GROMACS .gro file of C-alpha atoms in nm:
model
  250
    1UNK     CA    1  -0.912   0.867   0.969
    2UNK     CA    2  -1.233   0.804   0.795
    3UNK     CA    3  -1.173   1.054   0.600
    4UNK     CA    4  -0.886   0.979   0.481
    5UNK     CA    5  -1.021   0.605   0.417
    6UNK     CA    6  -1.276   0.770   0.185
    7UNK     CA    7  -1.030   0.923   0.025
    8UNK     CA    8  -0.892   0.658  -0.055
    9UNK     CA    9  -1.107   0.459  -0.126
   10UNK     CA   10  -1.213   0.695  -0.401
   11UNK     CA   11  -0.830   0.681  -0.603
   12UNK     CA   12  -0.882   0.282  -0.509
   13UNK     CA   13  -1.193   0.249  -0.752
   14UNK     CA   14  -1.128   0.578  -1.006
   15UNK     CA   15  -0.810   0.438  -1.111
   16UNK     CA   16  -0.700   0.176  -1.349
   17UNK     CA   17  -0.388  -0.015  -1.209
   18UNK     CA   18  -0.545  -0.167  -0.878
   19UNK     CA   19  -0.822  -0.406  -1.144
   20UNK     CA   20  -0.559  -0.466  -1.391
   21UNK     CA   21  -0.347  -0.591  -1.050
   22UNK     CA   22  -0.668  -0.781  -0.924
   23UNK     CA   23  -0.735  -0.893  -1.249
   24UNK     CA   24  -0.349  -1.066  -1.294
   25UNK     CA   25  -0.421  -1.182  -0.965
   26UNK     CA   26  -0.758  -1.392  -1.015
   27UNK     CA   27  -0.636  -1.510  -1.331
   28UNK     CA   28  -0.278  -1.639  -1.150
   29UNK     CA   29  -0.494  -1.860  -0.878
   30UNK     CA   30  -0.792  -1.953  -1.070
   31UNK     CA   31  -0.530  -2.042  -1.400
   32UNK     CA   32  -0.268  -2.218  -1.195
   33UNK     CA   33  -0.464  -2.392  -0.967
   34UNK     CA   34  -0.704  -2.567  -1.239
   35UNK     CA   35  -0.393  -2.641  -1.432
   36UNK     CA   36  -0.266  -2.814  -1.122
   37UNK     CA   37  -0.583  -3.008  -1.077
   38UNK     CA   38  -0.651  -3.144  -1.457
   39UNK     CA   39  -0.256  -3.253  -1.486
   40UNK     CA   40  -0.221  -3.404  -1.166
   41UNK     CA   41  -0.226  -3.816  -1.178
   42UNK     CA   42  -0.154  -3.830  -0.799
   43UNK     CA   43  -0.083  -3.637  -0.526
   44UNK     CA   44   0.019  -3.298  -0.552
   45UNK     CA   45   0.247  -3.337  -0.258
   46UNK     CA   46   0.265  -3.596  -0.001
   47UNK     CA   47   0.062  -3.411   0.259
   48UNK     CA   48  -0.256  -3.248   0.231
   49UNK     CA   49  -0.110  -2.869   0.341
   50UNK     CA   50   0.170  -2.921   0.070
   51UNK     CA   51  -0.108  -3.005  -0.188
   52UNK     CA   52  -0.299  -2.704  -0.120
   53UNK     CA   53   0.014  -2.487  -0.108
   54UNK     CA   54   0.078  -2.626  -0.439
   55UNK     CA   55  -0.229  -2.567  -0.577
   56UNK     CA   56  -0.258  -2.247  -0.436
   57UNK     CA   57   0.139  -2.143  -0.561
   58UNK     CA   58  -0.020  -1.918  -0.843
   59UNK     CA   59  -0.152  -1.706  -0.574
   60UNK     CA   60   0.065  -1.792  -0.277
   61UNK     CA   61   0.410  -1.731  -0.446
   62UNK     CA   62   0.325  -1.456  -0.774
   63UNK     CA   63  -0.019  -1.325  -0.656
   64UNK     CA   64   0.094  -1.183  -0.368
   65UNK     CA   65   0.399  -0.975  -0.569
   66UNK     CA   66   0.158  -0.841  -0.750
   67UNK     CA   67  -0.051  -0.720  -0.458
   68UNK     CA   68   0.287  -0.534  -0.325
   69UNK     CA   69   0.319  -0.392  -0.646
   70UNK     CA   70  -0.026  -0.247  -0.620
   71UNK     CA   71   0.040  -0.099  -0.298
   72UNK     CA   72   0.415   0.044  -0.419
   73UNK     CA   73   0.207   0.210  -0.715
   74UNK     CA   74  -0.057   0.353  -0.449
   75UNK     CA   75   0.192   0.569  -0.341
   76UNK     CA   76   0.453   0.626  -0.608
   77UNK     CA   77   0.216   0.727  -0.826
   78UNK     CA   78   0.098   1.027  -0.596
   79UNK     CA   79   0.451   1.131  -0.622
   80UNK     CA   80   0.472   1.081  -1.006
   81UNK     CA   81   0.155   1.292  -1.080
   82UNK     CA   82   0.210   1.565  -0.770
   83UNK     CA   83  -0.146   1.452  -0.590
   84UNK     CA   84   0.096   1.379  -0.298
   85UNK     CA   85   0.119   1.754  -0.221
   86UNK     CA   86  -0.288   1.788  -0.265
   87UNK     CA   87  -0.324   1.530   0.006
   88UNK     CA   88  -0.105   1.607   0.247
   89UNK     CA   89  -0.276   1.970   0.205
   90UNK     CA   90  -0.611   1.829   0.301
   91UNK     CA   91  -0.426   1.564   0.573
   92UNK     CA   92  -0.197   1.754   0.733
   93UNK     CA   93  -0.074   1.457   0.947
   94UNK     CA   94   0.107   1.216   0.670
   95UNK     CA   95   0.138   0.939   0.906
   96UNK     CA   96  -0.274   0.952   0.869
   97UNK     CA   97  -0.276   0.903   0.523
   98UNK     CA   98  -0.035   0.603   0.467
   99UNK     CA   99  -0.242   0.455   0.768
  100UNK     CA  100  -0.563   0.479   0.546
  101UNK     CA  101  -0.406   0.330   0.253
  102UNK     CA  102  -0.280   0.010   0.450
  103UNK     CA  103  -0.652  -0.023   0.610
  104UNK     CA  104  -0.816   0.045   0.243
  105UNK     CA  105  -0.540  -0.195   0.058
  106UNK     CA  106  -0.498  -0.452   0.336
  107UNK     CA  107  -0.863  -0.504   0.306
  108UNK     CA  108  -0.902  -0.513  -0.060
  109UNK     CA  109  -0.572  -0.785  -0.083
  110UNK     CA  110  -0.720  -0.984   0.230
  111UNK     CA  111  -1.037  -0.990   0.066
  112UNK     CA  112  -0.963  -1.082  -0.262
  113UNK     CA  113  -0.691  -1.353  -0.162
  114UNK     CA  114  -0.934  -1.488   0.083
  115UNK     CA  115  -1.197  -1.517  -0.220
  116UNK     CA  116  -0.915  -1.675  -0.433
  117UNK     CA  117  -0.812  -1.907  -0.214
  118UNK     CA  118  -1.116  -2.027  -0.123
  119UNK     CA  119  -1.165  -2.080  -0.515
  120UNK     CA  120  -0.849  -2.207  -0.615
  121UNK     CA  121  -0.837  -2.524  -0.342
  122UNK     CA  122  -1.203  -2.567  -0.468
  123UNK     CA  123  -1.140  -2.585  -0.840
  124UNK     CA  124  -0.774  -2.814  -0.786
  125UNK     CA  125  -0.990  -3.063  -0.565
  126UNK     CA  126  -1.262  -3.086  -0.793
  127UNK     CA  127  -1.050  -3.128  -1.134
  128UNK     CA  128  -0.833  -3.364  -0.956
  129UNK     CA  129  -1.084  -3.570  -0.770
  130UNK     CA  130  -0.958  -3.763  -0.541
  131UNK     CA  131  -0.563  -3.820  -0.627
  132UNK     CA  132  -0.506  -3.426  -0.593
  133UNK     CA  133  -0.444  -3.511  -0.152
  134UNK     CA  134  -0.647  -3.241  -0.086
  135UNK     CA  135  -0.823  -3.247   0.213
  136UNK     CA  136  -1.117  -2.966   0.279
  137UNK     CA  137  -1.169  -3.037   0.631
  138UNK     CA  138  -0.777  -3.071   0.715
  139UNK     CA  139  -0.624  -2.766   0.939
  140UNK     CA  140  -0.285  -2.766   0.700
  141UNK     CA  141  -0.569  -2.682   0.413
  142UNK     CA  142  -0.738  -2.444   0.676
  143UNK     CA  143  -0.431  -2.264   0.697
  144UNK     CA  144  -0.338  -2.186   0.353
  145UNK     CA  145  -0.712  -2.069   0.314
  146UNK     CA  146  -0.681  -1.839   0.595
  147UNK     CA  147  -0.299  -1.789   0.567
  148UNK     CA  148  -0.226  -1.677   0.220
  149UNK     CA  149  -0.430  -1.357   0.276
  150UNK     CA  150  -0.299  -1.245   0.555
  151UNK     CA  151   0.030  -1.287   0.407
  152UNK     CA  152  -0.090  -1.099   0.136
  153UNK     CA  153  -0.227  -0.815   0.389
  154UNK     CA  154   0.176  -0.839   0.523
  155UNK     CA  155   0.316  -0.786   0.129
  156UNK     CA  156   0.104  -0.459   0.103
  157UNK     CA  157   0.218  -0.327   0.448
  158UNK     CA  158   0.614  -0.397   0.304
  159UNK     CA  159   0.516  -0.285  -0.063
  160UNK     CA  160   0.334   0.065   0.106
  161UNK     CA  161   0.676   0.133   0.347
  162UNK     CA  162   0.944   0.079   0.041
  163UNK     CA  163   0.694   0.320  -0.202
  164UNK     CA  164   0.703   0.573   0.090
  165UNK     CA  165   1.066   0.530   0.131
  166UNK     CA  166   1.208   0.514  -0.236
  167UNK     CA  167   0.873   0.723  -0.380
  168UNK     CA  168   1.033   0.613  -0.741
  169UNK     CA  169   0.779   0.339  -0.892
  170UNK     CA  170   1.090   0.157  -1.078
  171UNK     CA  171   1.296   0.183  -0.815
  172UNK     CA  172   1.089   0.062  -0.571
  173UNK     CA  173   0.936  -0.239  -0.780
  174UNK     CA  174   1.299  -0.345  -0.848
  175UNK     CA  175   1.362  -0.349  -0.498
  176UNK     CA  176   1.081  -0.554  -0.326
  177UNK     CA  177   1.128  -0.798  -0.648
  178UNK     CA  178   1.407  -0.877  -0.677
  179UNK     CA  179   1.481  -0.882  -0.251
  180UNK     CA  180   1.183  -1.120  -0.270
  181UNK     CA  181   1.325  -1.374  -0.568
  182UNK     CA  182   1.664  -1.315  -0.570
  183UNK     CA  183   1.840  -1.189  -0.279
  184UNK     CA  184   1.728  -1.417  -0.022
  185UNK     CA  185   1.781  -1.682  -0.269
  186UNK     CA  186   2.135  -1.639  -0.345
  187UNK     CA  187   2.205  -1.545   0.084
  188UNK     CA  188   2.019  -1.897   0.182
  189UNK     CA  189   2.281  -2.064  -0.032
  190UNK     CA  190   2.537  -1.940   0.065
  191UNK     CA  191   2.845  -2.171   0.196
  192UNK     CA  192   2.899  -2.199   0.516
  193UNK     CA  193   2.713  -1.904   0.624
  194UNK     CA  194   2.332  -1.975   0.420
  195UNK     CA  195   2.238  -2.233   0.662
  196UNK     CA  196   2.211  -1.974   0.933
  197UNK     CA  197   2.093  -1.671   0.795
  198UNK     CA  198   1.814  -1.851   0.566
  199UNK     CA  199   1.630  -1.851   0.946
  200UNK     CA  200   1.603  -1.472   0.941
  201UNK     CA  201   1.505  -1.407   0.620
  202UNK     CA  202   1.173  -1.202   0.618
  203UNK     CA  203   1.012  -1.342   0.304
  204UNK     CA  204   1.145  -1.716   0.364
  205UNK     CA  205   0.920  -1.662   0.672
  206UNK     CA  206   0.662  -1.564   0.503
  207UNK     CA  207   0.677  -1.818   0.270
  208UNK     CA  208   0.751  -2.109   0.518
  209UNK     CA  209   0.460  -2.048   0.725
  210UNK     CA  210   0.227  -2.137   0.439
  211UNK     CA  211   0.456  -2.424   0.332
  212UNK     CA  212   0.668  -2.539   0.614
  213UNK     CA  213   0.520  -2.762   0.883
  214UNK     CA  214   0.491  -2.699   1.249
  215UNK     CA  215   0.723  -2.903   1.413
  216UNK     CA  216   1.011  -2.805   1.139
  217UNK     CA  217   1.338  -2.818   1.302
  218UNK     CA  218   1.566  -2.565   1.034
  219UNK     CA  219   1.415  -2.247   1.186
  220UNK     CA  220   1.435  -2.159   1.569
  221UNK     CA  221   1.052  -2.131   1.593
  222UNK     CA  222   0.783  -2.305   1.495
  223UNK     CA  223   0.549  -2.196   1.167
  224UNK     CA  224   0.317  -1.966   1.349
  225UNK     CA  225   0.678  -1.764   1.494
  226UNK     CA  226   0.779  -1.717   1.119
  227UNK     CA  227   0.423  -1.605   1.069
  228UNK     CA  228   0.495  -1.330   1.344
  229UNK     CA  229   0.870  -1.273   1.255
  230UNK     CA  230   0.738  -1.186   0.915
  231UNK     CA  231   0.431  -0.981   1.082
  232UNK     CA  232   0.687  -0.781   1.279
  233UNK     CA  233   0.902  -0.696   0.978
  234UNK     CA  234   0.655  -0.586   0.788
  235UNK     CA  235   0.547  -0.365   1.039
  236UNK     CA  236   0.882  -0.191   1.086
  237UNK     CA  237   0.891  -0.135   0.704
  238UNK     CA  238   0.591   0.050   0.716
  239UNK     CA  239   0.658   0.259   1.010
  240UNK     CA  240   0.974   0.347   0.874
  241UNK     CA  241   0.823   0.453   0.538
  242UNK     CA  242   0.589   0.668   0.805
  243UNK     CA  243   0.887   0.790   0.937
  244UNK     CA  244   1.077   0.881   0.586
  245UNK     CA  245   0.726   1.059   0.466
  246UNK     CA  246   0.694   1.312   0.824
  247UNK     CA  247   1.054   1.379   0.754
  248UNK     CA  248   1.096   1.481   0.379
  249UNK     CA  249   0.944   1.757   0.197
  250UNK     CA  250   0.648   1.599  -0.022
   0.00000   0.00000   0.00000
């Protein structure tokens, strides 16, 4: 398993598209979130976790798409160039390698959300002084600090299991985009039947952990359930990209 880590570790850093994706990243948080702070003339949002959400939304709500694309491209690409067939050569067991890209990518998103979020709260509070309602010490604040990157750990687990599954780049960026923006969208408004399925919607989950408060009574648990409803989904994507990639000739 280390092994494999190294290994990729080493495509991590020798190729181009994970720092142009960290790159759109930083400059999504830092960019929206001093934006936030210098137009504000109040509140951001009547409570101080909906002010740092808001702040944070560069990061929180587009960052973390770009992440999953990151981690779609981490293994489409193998398939694009034919490197899939050189690594399964030197890993035999497949299940091995798409393990060490989720520990290698999963770090670097964790990481570099954590550092961005940490940042971006920091900069909206200090270019909107006091009238931005953000509180450092508050837990609502806490939690989108800690939150947003393990949601972001979450949207590379999804974006690794639909690249293993679809192994088209396109294909798969179409998918986990527009299921992210659109479908759920159009199914949580829809009559008579939106109001109850908007509850099971993976990404709403996601979302409504970071945004939603604790005691909210339109889901059938509280935040931190949506947090693992959306922990267990993304789990079962990935093991069923594992499951895809033992199955199919590389």
């Amino acid at each position: 398993m280390i092994t494999a880590m190294n290994a990729e570790r080493i495509k991590l850093t020798s190729t181009r598209s994970p720092y142009w994706c960290v790159g759109i990243v930083a400059l999504l948080a830092i960019g929206v979130a001093v934006l936030t702070g210098a137009t504000v003339s109040g509140p951001l949002a009547p409570t101080p976790l909906e002010s740092a959400w808001t702040a944070l939304v560069g990061l929180n709500s587009f960052g973390v798409l770009v992440l999953m694309i990151m981690a779609v491209l981490a293994v489409t690409s193998e398939y694009r160039f034919g490197t899939i067939r050189t690594t399964f050569q030197a890993i035999p067991r497949r299940s091995t390698v798409l393990l060490a890209k989720a520990a290698v990518f999963g770090v670097l998103a964790f990481v570099v959300t954590l550092v961005l979020a940490v940042v971006g709260v920091v900069l909206a509070k200090a270019f909107s002084g006091s009238s931005g309602g953000i509180e450092l010490g508050d837990s609502g604040v806490l939690r989108q600090i800690w939150g947003t990157p393990v949601i972001a750990a979450l949207y590379v687990l999804i974006g690794l299991g639909v690249g293993a599954i679809v192994r088209h780049t396109a294909g798969a960026i179409v998918i986990v985009l527009i299921w992210n923006l659109a479908v759920e969208s159009i199914l949580s408004i829809l009559p008579k039947v939106g109001e109850h399925i908007a509850p099971f919607l993976p990404f709403a989950n996601g979302s409504r952990f970071l945004n939603g408060s604790l005691d909210d009574t339109g889901y059938h648990w509280n935040a931190y359930g949506s947090l693992i409803y959306f922990a267990v989904f993304a789990v079962v994507v990935f093991v069923a990209g594992i499951l895809v990639t033992d199955r199919r000739d590389a």
